[in-house]
């Protein structure tokens, strides 16, 4: 029993989950981007499984807009919206190794998920592009068929930084990369609950342990990996997020 002069010892409580993000990455298309250490993701063999998901609110759909790119090139090594704003495209490290899916060209918040399952013996990867929880019509042209990865080192622009070429204009939110294939239940959950902290399983989302990179944009940190961001030009964090 505590005496009158005794005190209750302080107990430090450490949270075991990451709270939902309240920030997005804001890019104006005038040299803005966030860079990180160049990282290659294999896509050409059995077991090369990869999923990438993000929320995007574009302010301009009249120009190609890079979500992920590589500062050494303005063409390959990319995940981007097409020049007319109505396609979401991927290209690996080899020219002409592409996937293109039909998406909506608007300025609303939309959720996108891309799953890539590598296949052996020179076969193309099995790819699915989702927009707001629905698989869209897509075409795979040799993506994953060659023994090359997709190598990225930037968010929001490609090698054309500073020339208003291929630069994303708008906001990006809750960007994650997994070393597995997100199933439809997970994609539907992440669409319905935009602020889901990707580090914790919830509802149909069961892939927190497969999360290898996660940019919450509360700061420059990669919450689960080591790809910390360097903000370039006027890239900044915004309080505008999907609801």
PDB file of C-alpha atoms in Angstrom, residues 5-242:
ATOM      1  CA  UNK A   5       4.552  10.485   0.497  1.00  0.00           C
ATOM      2  CA  UNK A   6       4.805   7.803  -2.168  1.00  0.00           C
ATOM      3  CA  UNK A   7       4.128   8.355  -5.846  1.00  0.00           C
ATOM      4  CA  UNK A   8       2.976   6.065  -8.589  1.00  0.00           C
ATOM      5  CA  UNK A   9       5.875   5.315 -10.938  1.00  0.00           C
ATOM      6  CA  UNK A  10       5.572   6.670 -14.486  1.00  0.00           C
ATOM      7  CA  UNK A  11       4.929   4.083 -17.152  1.00  0.00           C
ATOM      8  CA  UNK A  12       5.875   4.931 -20.739  1.00  0.00           C
ATOM      9  CA  UNK A  13       3.263   3.790 -23.234  1.00  0.00           C
ATOM     10  CA  UNK A  14       4.522   3.066 -26.728  1.00  0.00           C
ATOM     11  CA  UNK A  15       1.931   2.814 -29.492  1.00  0.00           C
ATOM     12  CA  UNK A  16       2.126  -0.359 -31.561  1.00  0.00           C
ATOM     13  CA  UNK A  17       0.296   1.083 -34.531  1.00  0.00           C
ATOM     14  CA  UNK A  18       0.644   4.153 -36.722  1.00  0.00           C
ATOM     15  CA  UNK A  19      -2.239   6.603 -36.592  1.00  0.00           C
ATOM     16  CA  UNK A  20      -3.964   7.495 -39.880  1.00  0.00           C
ATOM     17  CA  UNK A  21      -2.217  10.186 -41.859  1.00  0.00           C
ATOM     18  CA  UNK A  22      -3.596  13.718 -41.890  1.00  0.00           C
ATOM     19  CA  UNK A  23      -1.339  15.003 -44.690  1.00  0.00           C
ATOM     20  CA  UNK A  24      -0.892  14.616 -48.434  1.00  0.00           C
ATOM     21  CA  UNK A  25       1.983  15.483 -50.747  1.00  0.00           C
ATOM     22  CA  UNK A  26       1.322  18.683 -52.718  1.00  0.00           C
ATOM     23  CA  UNK A  27       2.959  19.123 -56.142  1.00  0.00           C
ATOM     24  CA  UNK A  28       2.417  22.065 -58.508  1.00  0.00           C
ATOM     25  CA  UNK A  29       4.067  20.654 -61.640  1.00  0.00           C
ATOM     26  CA  UNK A  30       6.791  23.305 -61.733  1.00  0.00           C
ATOM     27  CA  UNK A  31       9.860  21.290 -60.803  1.00  0.00           C
ATOM     28  CA  UNK A  32       8.251  19.701 -57.740  1.00  0.00           C
ATOM     29  CA  UNK A  33       9.035  16.137 -56.745  1.00  0.00           C
ATOM     30  CA  UNK A  34      10.158  13.973 -53.856  1.00  0.00           C
ATOM     31  CA  UNK A  35      13.222  11.814 -54.421  1.00  0.00           C
ATOM     32  CA  UNK A  36      14.538   8.726 -52.645  1.00  0.00           C
ATOM     33  CA  UNK A  37      17.240   6.101 -53.077  1.00  0.00           C
ATOM     34  CA  UNK A  38      16.830   4.300 -56.405  1.00  0.00           C
ATOM     35  CA  UNK A  39      15.209   0.934 -55.761  1.00  0.00           C
ATOM     36  CA  UNK A  40      14.623  -1.931 -58.200  1.00  0.00           C
ATOM     37  CA  UNK A  41      11.520  -4.082 -57.837  1.00  0.00           C
ATOM     38  CA  UNK A  42      11.658  -7.447 -59.689  1.00  0.00           C
ATOM     39  CA  UNK A  43       8.623  -8.325 -61.805  1.00  0.00           C
ATOM     40  CA  UNK A  44       9.815 -11.062 -64.180  1.00  0.00           C
ATOM     41  CA  UNK A  45       9.821 -14.366 -62.304  1.00  0.00           C
ATOM     42  CA  UNK A  46       7.596 -16.571 -60.196  1.00  0.00           C
ATOM     43  CA  UNK A  47       7.406 -15.085 -56.710  1.00  0.00           C
ATOM     44  CA  UNK A  48       8.088 -11.530 -57.912  1.00  0.00           C
ATOM     45  CA  UNK A  49       4.896 -10.144 -56.418  1.00  0.00           C
ATOM     46  CA  UNK A  50       4.317  -6.431 -55.991  1.00  0.00           C
ATOM     47  CA  UNK A  51       1.403  -4.125 -55.196  1.00  0.00           C
ATOM     48  CA  UNK A  52       1.391  -0.332 -55.238  1.00  0.00           C
ATOM     49  CA  UNK A  53      -1.521   1.791 -54.049  1.00  0.00           C
ATOM     50  CA  UNK A  54      -2.179   5.505 -53.636  1.00  0.00           C
ATOM     51  CA  UNK A  55      -4.837   8.205 -53.560  1.00  0.00           C
ATOM     52  CA  UNK A  56      -4.517  10.948 -56.190  1.00  0.00           C
ATOM     53  CA  UNK A  57      -6.270  14.269 -56.732  1.00  0.00           C
ATOM     54  CA  UNK A  58      -5.099  15.768 -59.998  1.00  0.00           C
ATOM     55  CA  UNK A  59      -5.542  19.451 -60.788  1.00  0.00           C
ATOM     56  CA  UNK A  60      -4.602  19.079 -64.468  1.00  0.00           C
ATOM     57  CA  UNK A  61      -5.460  16.165 -66.769  1.00  0.00           C
ATOM     58  CA  UNK A  62      -4.009  17.619 -69.969  1.00  0.00           C
ATOM     59  CA  UNK A  63      -0.446  16.390 -69.563  1.00  0.00           C
ATOM     60  CA  UNK A  64       1.334  13.173 -68.658  1.00  0.00           C
ATOM     61  CA  UNK A  65       1.662  12.972 -64.874  1.00  0.00           C
ATOM     62  CA  UNK A  66       4.279  10.780 -63.187  1.00  0.00           C
ATOM     63  CA  UNK A  67       3.298   9.238 -59.835  1.00  0.00           C
ATOM     64  CA  UNK A  68       6.558   7.267 -59.639  1.00  0.00           C
ATOM     65  CA  UNK A  69       9.491   7.870 -61.935  1.00  0.00           C
ATOM     66  CA  UNK A  70      13.237   7.805 -62.273  1.00  0.00           C
ATOM     67  CA  UNK A  71      15.326  10.956 -62.530  1.00  0.00           C
ATOM     68  CA  UNK A  72      17.634   9.335 -65.104  1.00  0.00           C
ATOM     69  CA  UNK A  73      14.909   9.015 -67.745  1.00  0.00           C
ATOM     70  CA  UNK A  74      11.743  10.738 -68.934  1.00  0.00           C
ATOM     71  CA  UNK A  75      10.250   7.621 -70.507  1.00  0.00           C
ATOM     72  CA  UNK A  76      10.936   4.250 -68.870  1.00  0.00           C
ATOM     73  CA  UNK A  77      10.841   3.257 -65.174  1.00  0.00           C
ATOM     74  CA  UNK A  78       7.504   4.858 -64.445  1.00  0.00           C
ATOM     75  CA  UNK A  79       3.972   4.649 -63.080  1.00  0.00           C
ATOM     76  CA  UNK A  80       1.988   7.540 -64.481  1.00  0.00           C
ATOM     77  CA  UNK A  81      -1.212   8.963 -65.872  1.00  0.00           C
ATOM     78  CA  UNK A  82      -1.216   9.308 -69.652  1.00  0.00           C
ATOM     79  CA  UNK A  83      -1.172  12.543 -71.641  1.00  0.00           C
ATOM     80  CA  UNK A  84      -4.979  12.741 -71.860  1.00  0.00           C
ATOM     81  CA  UNK A  85      -5.490  11.869 -68.206  1.00  0.00           C
ATOM     82  CA  UNK A  86      -7.631   8.832 -68.971  1.00  0.00           C
ATOM     83  CA  UNK A  87      -5.031   6.060 -68.635  1.00  0.00           C
ATOM     84  CA  UNK A  88      -2.809   4.787 -65.838  1.00  0.00           C
ATOM     85  CA  UNK A  89       0.412   3.358 -67.230  1.00  0.00           C
ATOM     86  CA  UNK A  90       3.466   1.385 -66.141  1.00  0.00           C
ATOM     87  CA  UNK A  91       6.771   0.842 -67.904  1.00  0.00           C
ATOM     88  CA  UNK A  92       9.665  -1.242 -66.620  1.00  0.00           C
ATOM     89  CA  UNK A  93      13.370  -0.724 -67.139  1.00  0.00           C
ATOM     90  CA  UNK A  94      13.144  -1.947 -70.734  1.00  0.00           C
ATOM     91  CA  UNK A  95      11.636   0.267 -73.400  1.00  0.00           C
ATOM     92  CA  UNK A  96       8.236  -0.933 -74.601  1.00  0.00           C
ATOM     93  CA  UNK A  97       7.569  -3.131 -71.576  1.00  0.00           C
ATOM     94  CA  UNK A  98       4.265  -1.503 -70.604  1.00  0.00           C
ATOM     95  CA  UNK A  99       0.830  -1.842 -69.054  1.00  0.00           C
ATOM     96  CA  UNK A 100      -1.966   0.631 -69.714  1.00  0.00           C
ATOM     97  CA  UNK A 101      -5.397   0.770 -68.076  1.00  0.00           C
ATOM     98  CA  UNK A 102      -8.412   3.015 -68.692  1.00  0.00           C
ATOM     99  CA  UNK A 103      -9.203   5.365 -65.781  1.00  0.00           C
ATOM    100  CA  UNK A 104     -11.329   8.443 -65.160  1.00  0.00           C
ATOM    101  CA  UNK A 105      -9.948  11.858 -66.099  1.00  0.00           C
ATOM    102  CA  UNK A 106     -11.229  14.212 -63.409  1.00  0.00           C
ATOM    103  CA  UNK A 107     -10.020  16.363 -60.524  1.00  0.00           C
ATOM    104  CA  UNK A 108     -11.653  14.372 -57.705  1.00  0.00           C
ATOM    105  CA  UNK A 109      -9.872  12.166 -55.174  1.00  0.00           C
ATOM    106  CA  UNK A 110      -9.548   8.654 -56.638  1.00  0.00           C
ATOM    107  CA  UNK A 111      -7.938   5.528 -55.228  1.00  0.00           C
ATOM    108  CA  UNK A 112      -5.639   3.424 -57.398  1.00  0.00           C
ATOM    109  CA  UNK A 113      -4.077   0.036 -56.762  1.00  0.00           C
ATOM    110  CA  UNK A 114      -1.812  -1.914 -59.102  1.00  0.00           C
ATOM    111  CA  UNK A 115      -0.912  -5.558 -58.561  1.00  0.00           C
ATOM    112  CA  UNK A 116       1.938  -7.275 -60.415  1.00  0.00           C
ATOM    113  CA  UNK A 117       2.558 -11.021 -60.256  1.00  0.00           C
ATOM    114  CA  UNK A 118       5.691 -12.231 -61.991  1.00  0.00           C
ATOM    115  CA  UNK A 119       5.622 -15.336 -64.191  1.00  0.00           C
ATOM    116  CA  UNK A 120       8.551 -17.448 -65.349  1.00  0.00           C
ATOM    117  CA  UNK A 121       9.815 -18.523 -68.786  1.00  0.00           C
ATOM    118  CA  UNK A 122       9.521 -15.154 -70.474  1.00  0.00           C
ATOM    119  CA  UNK A 123       5.806 -14.758 -69.806  1.00  0.00           C
ATOM    120  CA  UNK A 124       4.366 -11.335 -69.088  1.00  0.00           C
ATOM    121  CA  UNK A 125       3.480 -10.467 -65.494  1.00  0.00           C
ATOM    122  CA  UNK A 126      -0.128 -10.840 -64.409  1.00  0.00           C
ATOM    123  CA  UNK A 127      -1.227  -7.273 -63.750  1.00  0.00           C
ATOM    124  CA  UNK A 128      -4.435  -5.699 -62.453  1.00  0.00           C
ATOM    125  CA  UNK A 129      -5.153  -1.973 -62.219  1.00  0.00           C
ATOM    126  CA  UNK A 130      -7.944  -0.868 -59.883  1.00  0.00           C
ATOM    127  CA  UNK A 131      -9.685   2.486 -59.745  1.00  0.00           C
ATOM    128  CA  UNK A 132     -11.868   3.083 -56.694  1.00  0.00           C
ATOM    129  CA  UNK A 133     -12.130  -0.637 -55.953  1.00  0.00           C
ATOM    130  CA  UNK A 134     -12.958  -1.789 -59.490  1.00  0.00           C
ATOM    131  CA  UNK A 135     -10.576  -3.541 -61.892  1.00  0.00           C
ATOM    132  CA  UNK A 136     -10.289  -1.507 -65.098  1.00  0.00           C
ATOM    133  CA  UNK A 137      -9.730  -2.700 -68.648  1.00  0.00           C
ATOM    134  CA  UNK A 138      -5.982  -2.900 -69.257  1.00  0.00           C
ATOM    135  CA  UNK A 139      -3.443  -4.082 -71.820  1.00  0.00           C
ATOM    136  CA  UNK A 140      -0.083  -5.668 -71.009  1.00  0.00           C
ATOM    137  CA  UNK A 141       2.632  -5.321 -73.660  1.00  0.00           C
ATOM    138  CA  UNK A 142       5.640  -7.419 -72.560  1.00  0.00           C
ATOM    139  CA  UNK A 143       5.605  -6.019 -69.010  1.00  0.00           C
ATOM    140  CA  UNK A 144       7.547  -8.516 -66.893  1.00  0.00           C
ATOM    141  CA  UNK A 145       8.476 -10.743 -69.826  1.00  0.00           C
ATOM    142  CA  UNK A 146      12.151  -9.774 -69.778  1.00  0.00           C
ATOM    143  CA  UNK A 147      14.524 -10.282 -66.871  1.00  0.00           C
ATOM    144  CA  UNK A 148      14.520  -6.614 -65.881  1.00  0.00           C
ATOM    145  CA  UNK A 149      12.888  -4.874 -62.898  1.00  0.00           C
ATOM    146  CA  UNK A 150      11.139  -1.547 -62.546  1.00  0.00           C
ATOM    147  CA  UNK A 151      13.559   0.886 -60.876  1.00  0.00           C
ATOM    148  CA  UNK A 152      12.174   4.082 -59.344  1.00  0.00           C
ATOM    149  CA  UNK A 153      13.636   6.933 -57.314  1.00  0.00           C
ATOM    150  CA  UNK A 154      11.087   9.732 -57.380  1.00  0.00           C
ATOM    151  CA  UNK A 155       7.477  10.638 -56.645  1.00  0.00           C
ATOM    152  CA  UNK A 156       5.830  13.263 -58.816  1.00  0.00           C
ATOM    153  CA  UNK A 157       8.230  13.613 -61.747  1.00  0.00           C
ATOM    154  CA  UNK A 158      10.688  11.906 -64.052  1.00  0.00           C
ATOM    155  CA  UNK A 159      14.009  12.978 -65.539  1.00  0.00           C
ATOM    156  CA  UNK A 160      12.359  16.088 -66.952  1.00  0.00           C
ATOM    157  CA  UNK A 161      12.292  17.919 -63.608  1.00  0.00           C
ATOM    158  CA  UNK A 162      12.140  21.682 -63.978  1.00  0.00           C
ATOM    159  CA  UNK A 163      10.751  21.653 -67.511  1.00  0.00           C
ATOM    160  CA  UNK A 164       7.091  20.997 -66.651  1.00  0.00           C
ATOM    161  CA  UNK A 165       7.410  17.668 -68.431  1.00  0.00           C
ATOM    162  CA  UNK A 166       5.757  14.573 -67.009  1.00  0.00           C
ATOM    163  CA  UNK A 167       5.213  16.261 -63.656  1.00  0.00           C
ATOM    164  CA  UNK A 168       2.287  15.452 -61.391  1.00  0.00           C
ATOM    165  CA  UNK A 169       0.027  18.387 -60.563  1.00  0.00           C
ATOM    166  CA  UNK A 170      -2.111  17.931 -57.477  1.00  0.00           C
ATOM    167  CA  UNK A 171      -2.091  15.838 -54.304  1.00  0.00           C
ATOM    168  CA  UNK A 172      -0.976  12.296 -53.456  1.00  0.00           C
ATOM    169  CA  UNK A 173      -1.991  10.504 -50.255  1.00  0.00           C
ATOM    170  CA  UNK A 174      -1.266   7.284 -48.339  1.00  0.00           C
ATOM    171  CA  UNK A 175       1.209   5.748 -50.803  1.00  0.00           C
ATOM    172  CA  UNK A 176       2.173   2.140 -50.094  1.00  0.00           C
ATOM    173  CA  UNK A 177       4.173  -0.685 -51.675  1.00  0.00           C
ATOM    174  CA  UNK A 178       3.721  -4.357 -50.711  1.00  0.00           C
ATOM    175  CA  UNK A 179       5.699  -7.490 -51.613  1.00  0.00           C
ATOM    176  CA  UNK A 180       2.502  -9.420 -52.239  1.00  0.00           C
ATOM    177  CA  UNK A 181      -0.706  -9.217 -54.269  1.00  0.00           C
ATOM    178  CA  UNK A 182      -3.493  -7.217 -52.647  1.00  0.00           C
ATOM    179  CA  UNK A 183      -6.773  -9.040 -53.150  1.00  0.00           C
ATOM    180  CA  UNK A 184     -10.099  -7.434 -54.045  1.00  0.00           C
ATOM    181  CA  UNK A 185     -11.261  -7.357 -50.411  1.00  0.00           C
ATOM    182  CA  UNK A 186      -8.203  -5.328 -49.440  1.00  0.00           C
ATOM    183  CA  UNK A 187      -8.601  -2.937 -52.360  1.00  0.00           C
ATOM    184  CA  UNK A 188     -12.278  -2.418 -51.576  1.00  0.00           C
ATOM    185  CA  UNK A 189     -11.500  -1.730 -47.914  1.00  0.00           C
ATOM    186  CA  UNK A 190      -8.783   0.808 -48.734  1.00  0.00           C
ATOM    187  CA  UNK A 191     -11.173   2.512 -51.158  1.00  0.00           C
ATOM    188  CA  UNK A 192     -13.977   2.715 -48.585  1.00  0.00           C
ATOM    189  CA  UNK A 193     -11.714   3.868 -45.746  1.00  0.00           C
ATOM    190  CA  UNK A 194      -9.180   6.368 -47.151  1.00  0.00           C
ATOM    191  CA  UNK A 195      -7.461   7.089 -43.848  1.00  0.00           C
ATOM    192  CA  UNK A 196      -6.627   3.447 -43.113  1.00  0.00           C
ATOM    193  CA  UNK A 197      -3.197   3.197 -41.514  1.00  0.00           C
ATOM    194  CA  UNK A 198      -1.548   0.647 -43.790  1.00  0.00           C
ATOM    195  CA  UNK A 199       0.541  -0.712 -40.915  1.00  0.00           C
ATOM    196  CA  UNK A 200      -2.534  -2.234 -39.207  1.00  0.00           C
ATOM    197  CA  UNK A 201      -4.929  -4.881 -40.516  1.00  0.00           C
ATOM    198  CA  UNK A 202      -8.569  -3.801 -40.606  1.00  0.00           C
ATOM    199  CA  UNK A 203     -11.678  -5.217 -42.258  1.00  0.00           C
ATOM    200  CA  UNK A 204     -10.798  -6.745 -45.596  1.00  0.00           C
ATOM    201  CA  UNK A 205      -7.251  -5.379 -45.456  1.00  0.00           C
ATOM    202  CA  UNK A 206      -4.932  -8.147 -44.138  1.00  0.00           C
ATOM    203  CA  UNK A 207      -1.561  -7.209 -45.604  1.00  0.00           C
ATOM    204  CA  UNK A 208       0.164  -4.986 -43.042  1.00  0.00           C
ATOM    205  CA  UNK A 209       3.030  -7.473 -42.584  1.00  0.00           C
ATOM    206  CA  UNK A 210       3.717  -7.384 -46.346  1.00  0.00           C
ATOM    207  CA  UNK A 211       4.034  -3.605 -46.434  1.00  0.00           C
ATOM    208  CA  UNK A 212       7.617  -2.704 -47.386  1.00  0.00           C
ATOM    209  CA  UNK A 213       7.369   1.056 -48.055  1.00  0.00           C
ATOM    210  CA  UNK A 214       4.822   3.549 -46.771  1.00  0.00           C
ATOM    211  CA  UNK A 215       4.810   7.306 -47.266  1.00  0.00           C
ATOM    212  CA  UNK A 216       2.280   8.994 -44.974  1.00  0.00           C
ATOM    213  CA  UNK A 217       3.523  12.511 -45.842  1.00  0.00           C
ATOM    214  CA  UNK A 218       3.348  13.673 -42.246  1.00  0.00           C
ATOM    215  CA  UNK A 219       7.078  14.091 -42.810  1.00  0.00           C
ATOM    216  CA  UNK A 220       9.749  12.777 -45.176  1.00  0.00           C
ATOM    217  CA  UNK A 221      10.003   9.357 -43.534  1.00  0.00           C
ATOM    218  CA  UNK A 222       9.226   5.982 -45.037  1.00  0.00           C
ATOM    219  CA  UNK A 223       7.243   4.575 -42.115  1.00  0.00           C
ATOM    220  CA  UNK A 224       8.214   0.912 -42.594  1.00  0.00           C
ATOM    221  CA  UNK A 225      11.185   1.002 -44.978  1.00  0.00           C
ATOM    222  CA  UNK A 226      14.309   3.057 -45.545  1.00  0.00           C
ATOM    223  CA  UNK A 227      13.340   5.189 -48.554  1.00  0.00           C
ATOM    224  CA  UNK A 228      13.211   8.595 -46.888  1.00  0.00           C
ATOM    225  CA  UNK A 229      12.184  11.468 -49.117  1.00  0.00           C
ATOM    226  CA  UNK A 230      13.995  14.605 -50.186  1.00  0.00           C
ATOM    227  CA  UNK A 231      11.538  17.333 -51.181  1.00  0.00           C
ATOM    228  CA  UNK A 232      12.510  19.222 -54.339  1.00  0.00           C
ATOM    229  CA  UNK A 233      11.441  22.770 -55.318  1.00  0.00           C
ATOM    230  CA  UNK A 234       8.028  23.674 -53.836  1.00  0.00           C
ATOM    231  CA  UNK A 235       6.926  20.137 -52.946  1.00  0.00           C
ATOM    232  CA  UNK A 236       5.210  20.322 -49.560  1.00  0.00           C
ATOM    233  CA  UNK A 237       2.738  18.638 -47.249  1.00  0.00           C
ATOM    234  CA  UNK A 238      -0.938  19.620 -47.340  1.00  0.00           C
ATOM    235  CA  UNK A 239      -3.789  19.142 -44.877  1.00  0.00           C
ATOM    236  CA  UNK A 240      -6.166  18.293 -47.744  1.00  0.00           C
ATOM    237  CA  UNK A 241      -6.919  14.574 -47.744  1.00  0.00           C
ATOM    238  CA  UNK A 242      -9.716  12.334 -49.052  1.00  0.00           C
TER     239      UNK A 242
END
